[in-house]
Coordinates of C-alpha atoms and ligand atoms in Angstrom, one line a residue:
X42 CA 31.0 -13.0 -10.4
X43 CA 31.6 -9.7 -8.3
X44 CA 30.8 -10.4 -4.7
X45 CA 28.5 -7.3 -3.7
X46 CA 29.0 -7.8 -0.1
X47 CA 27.8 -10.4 3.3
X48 CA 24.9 -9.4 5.2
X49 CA 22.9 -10.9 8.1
X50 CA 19.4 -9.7 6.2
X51 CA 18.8 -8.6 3.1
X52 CA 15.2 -7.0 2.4
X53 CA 14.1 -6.8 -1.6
X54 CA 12.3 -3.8 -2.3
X55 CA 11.8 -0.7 -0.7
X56 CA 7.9 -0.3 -0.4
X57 CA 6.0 0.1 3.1
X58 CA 6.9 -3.2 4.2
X59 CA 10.5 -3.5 2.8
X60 CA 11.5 -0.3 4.7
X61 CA 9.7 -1.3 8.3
X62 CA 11.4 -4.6 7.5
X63 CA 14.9 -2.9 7.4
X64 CA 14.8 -0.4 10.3
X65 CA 13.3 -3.4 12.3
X66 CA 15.9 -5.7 11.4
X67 CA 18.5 -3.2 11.9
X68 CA 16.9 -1.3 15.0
X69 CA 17.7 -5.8 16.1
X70 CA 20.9 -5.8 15.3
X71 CA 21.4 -7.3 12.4
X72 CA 23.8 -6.2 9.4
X73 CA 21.4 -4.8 6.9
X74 CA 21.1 -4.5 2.8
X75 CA 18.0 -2.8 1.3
X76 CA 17.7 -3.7 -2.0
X77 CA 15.4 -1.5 -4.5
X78 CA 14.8 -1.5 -8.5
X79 CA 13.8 2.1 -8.8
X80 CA 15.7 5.3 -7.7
X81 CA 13.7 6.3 -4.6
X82 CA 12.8 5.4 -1.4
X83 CA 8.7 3.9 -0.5
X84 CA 7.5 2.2 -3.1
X85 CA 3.9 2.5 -3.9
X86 CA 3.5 5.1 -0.4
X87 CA 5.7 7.9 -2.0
X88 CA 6.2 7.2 -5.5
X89 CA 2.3 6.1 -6.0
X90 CA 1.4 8.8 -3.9
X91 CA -1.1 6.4 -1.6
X92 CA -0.7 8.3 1.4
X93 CA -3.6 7.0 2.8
X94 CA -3.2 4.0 4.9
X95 CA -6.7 2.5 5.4
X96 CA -6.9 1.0 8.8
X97 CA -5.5 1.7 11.8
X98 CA -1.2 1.7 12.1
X99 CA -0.1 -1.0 14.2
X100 CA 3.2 -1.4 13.3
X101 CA 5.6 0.7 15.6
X102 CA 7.8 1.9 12.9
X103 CA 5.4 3.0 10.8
X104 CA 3.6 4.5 13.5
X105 CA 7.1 6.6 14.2
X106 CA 6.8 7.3 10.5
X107 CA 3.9 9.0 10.5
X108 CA 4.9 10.9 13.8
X109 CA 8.1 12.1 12.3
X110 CA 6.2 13.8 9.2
X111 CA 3.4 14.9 11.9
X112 CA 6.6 16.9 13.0
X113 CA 7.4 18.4 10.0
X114 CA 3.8 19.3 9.3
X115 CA 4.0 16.6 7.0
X116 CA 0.8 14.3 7.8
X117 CA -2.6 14.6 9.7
X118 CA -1.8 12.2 12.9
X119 CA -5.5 11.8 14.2
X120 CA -7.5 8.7 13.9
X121 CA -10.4 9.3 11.7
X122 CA -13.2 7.1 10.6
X123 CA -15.4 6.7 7.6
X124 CA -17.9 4.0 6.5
X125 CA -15.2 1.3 6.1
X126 CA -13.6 1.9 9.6
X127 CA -11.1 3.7 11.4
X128 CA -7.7 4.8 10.2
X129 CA -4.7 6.9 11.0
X130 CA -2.9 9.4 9.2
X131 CA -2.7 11.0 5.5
X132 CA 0.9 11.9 4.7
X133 CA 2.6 13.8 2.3
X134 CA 4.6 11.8 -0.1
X135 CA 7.9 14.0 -0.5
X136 CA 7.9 14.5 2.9
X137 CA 7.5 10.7 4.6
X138 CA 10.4 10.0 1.4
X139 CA 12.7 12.8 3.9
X140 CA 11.8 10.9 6.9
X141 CA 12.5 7.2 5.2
X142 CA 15.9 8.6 4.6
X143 CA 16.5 9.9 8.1
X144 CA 15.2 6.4 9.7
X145 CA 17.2 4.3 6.9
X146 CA 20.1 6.2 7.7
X147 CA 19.9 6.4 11.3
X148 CA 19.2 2.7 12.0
X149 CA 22.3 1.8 9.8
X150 CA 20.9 0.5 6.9
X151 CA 22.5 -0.1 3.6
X152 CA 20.8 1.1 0.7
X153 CA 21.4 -0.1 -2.6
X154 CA 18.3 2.0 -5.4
X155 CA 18.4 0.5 -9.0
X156 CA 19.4 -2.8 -8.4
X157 CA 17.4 -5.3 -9.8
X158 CA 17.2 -8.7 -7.8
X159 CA 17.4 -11.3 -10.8
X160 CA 18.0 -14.2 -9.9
X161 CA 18.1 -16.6 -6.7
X162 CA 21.5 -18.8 -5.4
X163 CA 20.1 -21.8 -3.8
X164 CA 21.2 -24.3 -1.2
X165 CA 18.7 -27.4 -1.7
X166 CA 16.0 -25.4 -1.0
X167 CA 17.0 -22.6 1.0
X168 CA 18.1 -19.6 -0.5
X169 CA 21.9 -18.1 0.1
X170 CA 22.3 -15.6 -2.2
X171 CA 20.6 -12.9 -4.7
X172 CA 22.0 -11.7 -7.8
X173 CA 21.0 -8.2 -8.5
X174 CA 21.4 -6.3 -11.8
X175 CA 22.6 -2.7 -11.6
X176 CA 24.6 -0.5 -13.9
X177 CA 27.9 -2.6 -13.5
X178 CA 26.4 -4.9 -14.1
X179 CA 25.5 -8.3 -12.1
X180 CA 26.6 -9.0 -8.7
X181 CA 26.5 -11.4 -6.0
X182 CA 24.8 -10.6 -2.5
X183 CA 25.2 -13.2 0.5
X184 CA 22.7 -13.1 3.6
X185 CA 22.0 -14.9 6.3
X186 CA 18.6 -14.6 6.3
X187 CA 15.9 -12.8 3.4
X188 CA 12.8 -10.7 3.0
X189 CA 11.0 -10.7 0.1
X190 CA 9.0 -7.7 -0.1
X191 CA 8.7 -6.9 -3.8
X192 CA 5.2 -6.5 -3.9
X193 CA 5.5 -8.7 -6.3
X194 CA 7.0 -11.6 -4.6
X195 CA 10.0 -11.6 -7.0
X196 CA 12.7 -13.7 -4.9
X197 CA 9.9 -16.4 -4.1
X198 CA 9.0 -17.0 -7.7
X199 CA 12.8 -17.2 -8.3
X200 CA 13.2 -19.4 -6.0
X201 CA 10.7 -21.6 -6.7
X202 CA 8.3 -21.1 -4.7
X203 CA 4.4 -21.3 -5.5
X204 CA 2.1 -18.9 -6.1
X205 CA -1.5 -17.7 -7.0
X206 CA -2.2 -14.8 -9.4
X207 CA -5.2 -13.4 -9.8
X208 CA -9.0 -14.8 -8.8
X209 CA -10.0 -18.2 -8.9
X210 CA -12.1 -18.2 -12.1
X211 CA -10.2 -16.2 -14.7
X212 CA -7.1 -15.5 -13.1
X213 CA -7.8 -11.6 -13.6
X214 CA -6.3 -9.6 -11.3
X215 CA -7.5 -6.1 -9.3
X216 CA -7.0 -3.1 -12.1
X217 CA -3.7 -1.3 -12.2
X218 CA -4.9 2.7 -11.3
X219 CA -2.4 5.9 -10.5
X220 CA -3.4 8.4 -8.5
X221 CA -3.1 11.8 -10.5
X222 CA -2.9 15.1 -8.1
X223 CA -4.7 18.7 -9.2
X224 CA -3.6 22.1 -7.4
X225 CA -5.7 25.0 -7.4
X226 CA -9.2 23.4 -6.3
X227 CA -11.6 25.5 -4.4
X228 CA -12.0 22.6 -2.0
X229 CA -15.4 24.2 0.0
X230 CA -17.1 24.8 -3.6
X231 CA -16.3 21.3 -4.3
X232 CA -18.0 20.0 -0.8
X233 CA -20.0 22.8 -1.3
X234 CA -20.8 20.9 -4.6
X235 CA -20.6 17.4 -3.7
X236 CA -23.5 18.2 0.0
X237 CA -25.8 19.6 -2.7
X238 CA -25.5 15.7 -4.8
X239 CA -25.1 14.2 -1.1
X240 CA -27.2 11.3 -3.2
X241 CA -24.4 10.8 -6.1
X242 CA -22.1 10.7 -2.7
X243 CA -21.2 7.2 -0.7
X244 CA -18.4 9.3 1.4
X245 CA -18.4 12.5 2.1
X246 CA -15.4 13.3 4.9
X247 CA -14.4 16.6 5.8
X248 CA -14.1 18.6 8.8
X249 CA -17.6 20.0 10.2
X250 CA -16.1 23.2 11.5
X251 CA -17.7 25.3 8.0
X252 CA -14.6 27.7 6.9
X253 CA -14.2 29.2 3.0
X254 CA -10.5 29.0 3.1
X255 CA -8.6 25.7 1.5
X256 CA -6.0 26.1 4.6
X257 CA -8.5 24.0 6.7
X258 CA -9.2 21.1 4.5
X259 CA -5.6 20.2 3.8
X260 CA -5.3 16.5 4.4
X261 CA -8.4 15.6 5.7
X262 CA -11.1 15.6 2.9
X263 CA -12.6 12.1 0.9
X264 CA -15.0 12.1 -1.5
X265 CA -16.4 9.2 -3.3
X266 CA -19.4 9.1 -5.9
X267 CA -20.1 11.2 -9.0
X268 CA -21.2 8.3 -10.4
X269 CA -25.1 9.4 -11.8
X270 CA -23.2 12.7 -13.0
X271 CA -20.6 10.7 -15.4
X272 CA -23.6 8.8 -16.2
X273 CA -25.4 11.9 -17.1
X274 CA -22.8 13.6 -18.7
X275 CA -21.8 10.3 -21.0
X276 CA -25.5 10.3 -22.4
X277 CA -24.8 13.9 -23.0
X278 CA -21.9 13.3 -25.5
X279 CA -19.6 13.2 -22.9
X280 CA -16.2 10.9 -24.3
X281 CA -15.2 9.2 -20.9
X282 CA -12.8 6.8 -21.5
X283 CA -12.4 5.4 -18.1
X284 CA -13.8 1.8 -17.4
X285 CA -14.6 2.7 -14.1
X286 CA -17.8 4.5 -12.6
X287 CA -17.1 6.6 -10.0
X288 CA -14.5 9.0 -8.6
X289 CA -12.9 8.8 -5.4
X290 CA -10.8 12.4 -4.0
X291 CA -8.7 13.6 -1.3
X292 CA -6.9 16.6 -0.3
X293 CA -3.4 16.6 0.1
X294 CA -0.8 19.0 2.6
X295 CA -0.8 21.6 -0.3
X296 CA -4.1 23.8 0.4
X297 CA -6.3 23.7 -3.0
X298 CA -4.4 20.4 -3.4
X299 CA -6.6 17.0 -4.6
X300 CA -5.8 13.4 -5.6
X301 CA -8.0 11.5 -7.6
X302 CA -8.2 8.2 -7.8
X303 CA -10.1 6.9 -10.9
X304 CA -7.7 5.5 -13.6
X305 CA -8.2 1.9 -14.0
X306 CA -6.2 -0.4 -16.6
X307 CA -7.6 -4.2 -17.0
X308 CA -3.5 -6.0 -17.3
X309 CA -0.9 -8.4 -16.2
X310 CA 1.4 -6.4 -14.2
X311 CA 4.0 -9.0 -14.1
X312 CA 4.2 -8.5 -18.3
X313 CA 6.1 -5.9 -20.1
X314 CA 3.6 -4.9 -22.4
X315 CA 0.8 -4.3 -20.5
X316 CA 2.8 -2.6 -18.3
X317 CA 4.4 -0.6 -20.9
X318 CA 0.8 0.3 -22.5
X319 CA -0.8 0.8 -18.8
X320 CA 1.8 3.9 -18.6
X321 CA 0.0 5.3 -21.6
X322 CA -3.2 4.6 -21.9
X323 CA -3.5 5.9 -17.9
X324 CA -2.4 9.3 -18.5
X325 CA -5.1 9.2 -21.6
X326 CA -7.5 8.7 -19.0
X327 CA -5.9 10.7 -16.2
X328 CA -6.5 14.0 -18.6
X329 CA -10.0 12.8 -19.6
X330 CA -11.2 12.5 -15.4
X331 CA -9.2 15.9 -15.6
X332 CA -11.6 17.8 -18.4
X333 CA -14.6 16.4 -16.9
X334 CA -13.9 17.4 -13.2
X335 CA -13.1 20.9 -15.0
X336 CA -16.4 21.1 -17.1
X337 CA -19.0 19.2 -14.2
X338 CA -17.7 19.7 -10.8
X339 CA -17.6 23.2 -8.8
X340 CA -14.6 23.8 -7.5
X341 CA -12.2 22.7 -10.3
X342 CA -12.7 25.8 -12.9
X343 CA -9.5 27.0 -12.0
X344 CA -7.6 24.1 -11.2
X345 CA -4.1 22.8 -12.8
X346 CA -2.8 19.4 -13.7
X347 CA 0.5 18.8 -11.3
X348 CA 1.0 15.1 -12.3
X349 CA 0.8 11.5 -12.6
X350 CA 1.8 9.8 -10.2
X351 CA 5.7 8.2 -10.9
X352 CA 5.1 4.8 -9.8
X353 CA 2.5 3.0 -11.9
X354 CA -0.5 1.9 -9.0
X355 CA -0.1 -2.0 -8.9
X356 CA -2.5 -3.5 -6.9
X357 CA -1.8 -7.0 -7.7
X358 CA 0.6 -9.2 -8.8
X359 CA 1.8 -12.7 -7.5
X360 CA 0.6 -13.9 -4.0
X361 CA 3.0 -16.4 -2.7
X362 CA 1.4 -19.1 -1.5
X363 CA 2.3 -19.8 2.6
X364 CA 2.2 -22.6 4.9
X365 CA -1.5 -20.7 5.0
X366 CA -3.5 -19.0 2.9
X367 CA -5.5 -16.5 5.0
X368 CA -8.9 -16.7 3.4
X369 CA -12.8 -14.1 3.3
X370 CA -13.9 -16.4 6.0
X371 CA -10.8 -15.1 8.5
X372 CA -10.7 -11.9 7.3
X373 CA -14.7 -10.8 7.2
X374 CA -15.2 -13.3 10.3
X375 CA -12.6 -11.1 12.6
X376 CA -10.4 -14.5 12.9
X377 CA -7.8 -15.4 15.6
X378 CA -4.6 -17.2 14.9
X379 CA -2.1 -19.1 17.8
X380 CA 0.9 -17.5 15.4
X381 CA -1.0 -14.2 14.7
X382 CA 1.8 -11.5 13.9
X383 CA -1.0 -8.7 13.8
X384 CA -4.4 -7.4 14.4
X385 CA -5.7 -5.6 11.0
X386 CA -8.8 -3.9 10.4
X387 CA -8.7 -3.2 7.1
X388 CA -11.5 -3.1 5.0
X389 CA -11.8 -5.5 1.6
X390 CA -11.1 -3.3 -0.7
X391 CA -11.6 -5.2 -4.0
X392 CA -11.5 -3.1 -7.3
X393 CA -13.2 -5.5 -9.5
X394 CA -11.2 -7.4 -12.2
X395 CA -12.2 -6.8 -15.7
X396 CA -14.9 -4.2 -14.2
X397 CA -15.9 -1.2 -13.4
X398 CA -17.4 -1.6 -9.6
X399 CA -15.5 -1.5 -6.4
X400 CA -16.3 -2.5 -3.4
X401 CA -14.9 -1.1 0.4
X402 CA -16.4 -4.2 2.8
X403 CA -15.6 -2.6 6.6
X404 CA -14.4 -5.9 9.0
X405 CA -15.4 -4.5 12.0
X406 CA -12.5 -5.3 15.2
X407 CA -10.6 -7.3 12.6
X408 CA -8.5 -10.1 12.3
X409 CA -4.8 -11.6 12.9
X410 CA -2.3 -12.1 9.9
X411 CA -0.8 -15.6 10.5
X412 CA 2.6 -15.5 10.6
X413 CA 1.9 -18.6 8.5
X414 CA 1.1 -16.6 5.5
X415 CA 4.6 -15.0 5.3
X416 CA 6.7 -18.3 5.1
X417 CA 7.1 -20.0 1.3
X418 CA 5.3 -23.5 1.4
X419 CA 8.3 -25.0 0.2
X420 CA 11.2 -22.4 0.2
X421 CA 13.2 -21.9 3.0
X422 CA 15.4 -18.5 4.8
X423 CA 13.1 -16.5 2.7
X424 CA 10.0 -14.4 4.7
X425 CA 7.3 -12.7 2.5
X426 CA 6.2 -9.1 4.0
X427 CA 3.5 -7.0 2.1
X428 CA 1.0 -7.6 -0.5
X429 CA 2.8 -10.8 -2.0
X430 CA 1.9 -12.8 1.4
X431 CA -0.1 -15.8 0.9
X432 CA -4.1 -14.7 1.3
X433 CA -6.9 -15.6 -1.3
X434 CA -8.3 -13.4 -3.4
X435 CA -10.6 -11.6 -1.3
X436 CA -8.6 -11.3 1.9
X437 CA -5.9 -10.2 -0.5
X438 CA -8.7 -6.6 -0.8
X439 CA -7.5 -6.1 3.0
X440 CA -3.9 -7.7 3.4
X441 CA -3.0 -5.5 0.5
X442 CA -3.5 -1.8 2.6
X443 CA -0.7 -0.7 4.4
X444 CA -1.4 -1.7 7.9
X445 CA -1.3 -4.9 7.1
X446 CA 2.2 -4.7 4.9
X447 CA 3.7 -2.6 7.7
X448 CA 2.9 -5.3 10.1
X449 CA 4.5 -8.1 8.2
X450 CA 7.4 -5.9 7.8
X451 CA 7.8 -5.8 11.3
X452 CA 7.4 -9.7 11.9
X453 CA 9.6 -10.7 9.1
X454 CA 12.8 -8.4 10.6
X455 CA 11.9 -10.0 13.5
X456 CA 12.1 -13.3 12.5
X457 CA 15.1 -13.0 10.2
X458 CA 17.0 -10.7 12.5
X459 CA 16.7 -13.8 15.0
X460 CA 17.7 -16.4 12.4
X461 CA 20.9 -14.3 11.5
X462 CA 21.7 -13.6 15.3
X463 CA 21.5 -17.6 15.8
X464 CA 23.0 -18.7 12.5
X465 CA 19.9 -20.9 11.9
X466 CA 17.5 -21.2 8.7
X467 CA 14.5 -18.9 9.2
X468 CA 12.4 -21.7 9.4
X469 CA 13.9 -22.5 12.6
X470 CA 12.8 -19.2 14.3
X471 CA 9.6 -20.7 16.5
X472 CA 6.6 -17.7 16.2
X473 CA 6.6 -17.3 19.9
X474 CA 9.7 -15.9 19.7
X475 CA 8.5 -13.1 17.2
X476 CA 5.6 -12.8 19.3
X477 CA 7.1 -12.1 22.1
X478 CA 9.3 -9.2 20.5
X479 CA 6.4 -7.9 19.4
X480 CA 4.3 -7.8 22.4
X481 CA 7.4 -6.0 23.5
X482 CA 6.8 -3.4 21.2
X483 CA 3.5 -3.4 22.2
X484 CA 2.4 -4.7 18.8
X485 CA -1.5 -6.0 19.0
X486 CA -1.2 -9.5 17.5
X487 CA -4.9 -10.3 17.0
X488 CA -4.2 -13.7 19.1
X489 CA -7.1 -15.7 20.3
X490 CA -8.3 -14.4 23.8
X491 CA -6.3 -11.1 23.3
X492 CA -7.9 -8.3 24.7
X493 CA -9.1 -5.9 21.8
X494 CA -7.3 -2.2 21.9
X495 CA -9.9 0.8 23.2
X496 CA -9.8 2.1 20.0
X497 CA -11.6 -0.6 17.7
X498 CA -13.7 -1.7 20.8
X499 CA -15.4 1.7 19.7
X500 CA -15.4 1.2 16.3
X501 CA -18.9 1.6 14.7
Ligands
FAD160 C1 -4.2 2.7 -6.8 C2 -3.9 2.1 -5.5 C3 -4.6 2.7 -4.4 C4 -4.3 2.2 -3.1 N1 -5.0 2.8 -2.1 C5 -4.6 2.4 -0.8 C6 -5.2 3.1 0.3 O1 -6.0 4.1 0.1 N2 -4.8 2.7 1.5 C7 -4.0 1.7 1.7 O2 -3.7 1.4 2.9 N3 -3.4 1.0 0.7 C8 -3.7 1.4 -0.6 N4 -3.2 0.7 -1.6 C9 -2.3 -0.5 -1.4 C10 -1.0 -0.2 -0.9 O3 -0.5 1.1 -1.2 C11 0.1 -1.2 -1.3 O4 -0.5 -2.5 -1.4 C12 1.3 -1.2 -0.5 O5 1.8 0.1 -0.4 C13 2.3 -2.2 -1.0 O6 3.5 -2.1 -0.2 P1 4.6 -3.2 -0.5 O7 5.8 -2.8 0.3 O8 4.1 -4.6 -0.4 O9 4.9 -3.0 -2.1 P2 5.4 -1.8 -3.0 O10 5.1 -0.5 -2.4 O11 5.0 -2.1 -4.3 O12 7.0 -1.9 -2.9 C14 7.7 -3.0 -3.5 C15 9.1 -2.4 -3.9 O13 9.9 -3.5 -4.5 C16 10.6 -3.0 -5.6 N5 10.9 -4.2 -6.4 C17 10.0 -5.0 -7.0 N6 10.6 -6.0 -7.6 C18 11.9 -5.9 -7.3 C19 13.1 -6.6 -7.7 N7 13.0 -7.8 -8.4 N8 14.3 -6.2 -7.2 C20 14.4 -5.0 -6.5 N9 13.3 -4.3 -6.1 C21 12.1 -4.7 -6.6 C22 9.6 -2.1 -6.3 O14 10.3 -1.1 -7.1 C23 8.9 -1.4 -5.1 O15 9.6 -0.2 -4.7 C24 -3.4 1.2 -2.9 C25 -2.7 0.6 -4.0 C26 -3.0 1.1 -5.3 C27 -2.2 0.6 -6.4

């Protein structure tokens, strides 16, 4: 087989986590190859258009991220809050894509889009190698040390490792949705609209400052509710095809510009057939929310359908399962971990599986993400990052936002970086030593007895 090339770290996928986890492990030193299955650069961030972290950024890169499209008037940089907590920055997609380029490129890193990793090469139970499908055809790629952050924790199930899908009692998993985006919105009408049904409303955020022109909204309006009004408009004769009861909007950098989220397909997103239909039948329900925002809701008489989003909105797949499963107790009960890699204050965020209900629990100062939960209980030189790291079902609602899988990016580089630099197995690299980088970069780890940042001490 062709040998694609020798690396110190190789990161799969090219999400929020898999690009902190290559600048990081380059920004180290460390030879790097990013590996990604799709054309473009982001994963779920850009090509699902969830430019929305919920929670507070805590991972350094990302933070620089977001900075870098503050610069080219590309996201809102202020920390806001709403009913679930406090968060930073809305971005524009095409524009944090530009600054992933300029970071991936400046730091060094190797990009390889469309390639496929299919398969694992395995040394008792470490893992050497990947071998990664592309339009030539198959190839071999040697590391030193691997990242799996393939949202759907791809490289761990290859090699082996275990895994949990799904909750406890069914196995269903959170609802695949994709964001669809609207131009032309007269966004005061709609708030305008959506203050005179403040009742129908759980979250109203906008900017108090009262102004008629979209220009001052941009990036900095979320609406959630119309839920009595669908119900209304359904025993009216309404057709709404959309298992879900409620509709949740922001504004994007475009002025007039809003995203909805409200598409919601019950599937397997690990199987080729629901994912095939889920392409589908979303659209069918992405034009039906469409017509009825048109018909019921002021603001969007003259408003155009721009898209769907590319990248079909996975929420869950596979969750590897870690040397710790980081559980609702530790997450809702703000818990502190010795090998804490992160303090995340995420809400749970839990679409319910097989349902139409959602729920947005706020965790108050937060909790630590156990470094724990990123290493394979039985796979070794392989670190998770992102949403496939090992966290029940629950905790999975917060460890699924991207704080969290910015901040396992971060820890993972670190750790593998290390393991390359020392020519050791990655589980040789003690926590303390990626703690100790990251308190370097000033990282909050959510440590037992750590002191807790200014900014959540004031969180309401
Ligand atoms: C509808 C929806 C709404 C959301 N809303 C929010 C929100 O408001 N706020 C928030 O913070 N979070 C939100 N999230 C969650 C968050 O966006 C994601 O969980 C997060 O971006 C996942 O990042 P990731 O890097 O783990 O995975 P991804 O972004 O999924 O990236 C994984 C990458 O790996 C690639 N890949 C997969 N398998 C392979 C393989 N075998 N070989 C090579 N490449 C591969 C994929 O193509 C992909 O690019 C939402 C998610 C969804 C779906």
């Amino acid at each position: 087989m062709n040998l694609f090339g020798s690396y110190d770290v190789v990161v799969t996928g090219a999400g929020s986590s898999g690009i902190v986890a290559a600048i990081r492990a380059a920004r180290e030193g460390a030879k790097v190859l990013l590996l990604e299955g799709t054309g473009f650069l982001g994963g779920l961030i850009t090509g699902g258009r969830l430019t929305k972290p919920t929670g507070l950024i805590n991972s350094p890169i990302f933070h620089e991220m977001l900075d870098r499209c503050v610069g080219y008037k590309g996201a809102d940089g202020r920390v806001r809050e709403s009913y679930w907590g406090k968060y930073t920055g809305t971005f524009d997609a095409e524009v944090m894509q530009r600054v992933i380029i300029e970071m991936v490129e400046e730091a060094g890193v190797e990009v390889l889009l469309r390639a496929m990793v299919v398969q694992t090469v395995m040394k008792d139970n470490s893992v050497h190698g990947l071998i990664i499908r592309t339009k030539s055809g198959e190839s071999l790629v040697l590391a030193k040390a691997f990242i799996d952050a393939s949202g759907d924790g791809d490289v761990a199930a290859l090699a082996g490792a275990d895994f949990m899908l799904g909750r406890e009692a069914d196995g269903l998993t959170q609802p695949i949705t994709s964001y669809f985006r609207v131009l032309n919105v007269n966004v005061p009408s709609l708030i305008a609209d959506c203050e005179a049904n403040r009742a129908d409303m759980w979250e109203v955020v906008y900017p108090k400052e009262a102004s008629n022109r979209n220009e001052d909204y941009v990036m900095a309006v979320l609406l959630t509710g119309f839920q009595q009004r669908i119900k209304d408009k359904v025993a009216e004769g309404f057709d709404w095809i959309i298992p879900k009861d409620h509709i949740t909007m922001k504004t994007g950098l475009i002025p007039g510009e809003i995203s909805v989220n409200v598409t919601r397909f019950q599937g397997n997103g690990l199987d080729d057939r629901d994912l095939s239909r889920a392409e589908i039948e979303i659209r069918k329900q992405a034009y039906c929310a469409f017509d009825f925002l048109q018909r019921f809701v002021r603001g969007f008489e003259e408003a155009i359908f721009l898209e769907v989003a590319p990248k079909l909105g996975i929420r869950e797949t596979r969750r590897i399962t870690g040397k710790y499963t980081i559980t609702e107790a530790d997450v809702r009960g703000n818990g502190r971990f010795d090998d804490a890699i992160g303090l995340c204050n995420s809400p749970v965020d839990v679409h319910e599986p097989g349902g139409s209900r959602a729920i947005m629990d706020h965790v108050g100062i937060g909790y630590g993400i156990p470094y724990r939960t990123m290493v394979p209980l039985a796979v070794d030189n392989l670190i998770i990052a992102g949403r496939c790291i090992s966290a029940d079902a629950i905790a999975f609602g917060s460890t699924r936002n991207v704080p969290a899988c910015t901040m396992t990016g971060e820890a993972a580089a670190i750790a593998a970086a290390l393991a390359a630099s020392r020519g050791v197995l990655t589980s040789s690299i003690g926590v303390a030593d990626v703690q100790a980088r990251l308190r370097e970069l000033k990282v909050w780890l959510g440590t037992p007895g750590e002191e807790v940042p200014d900014v959540l001490k004031q969180a309401s």
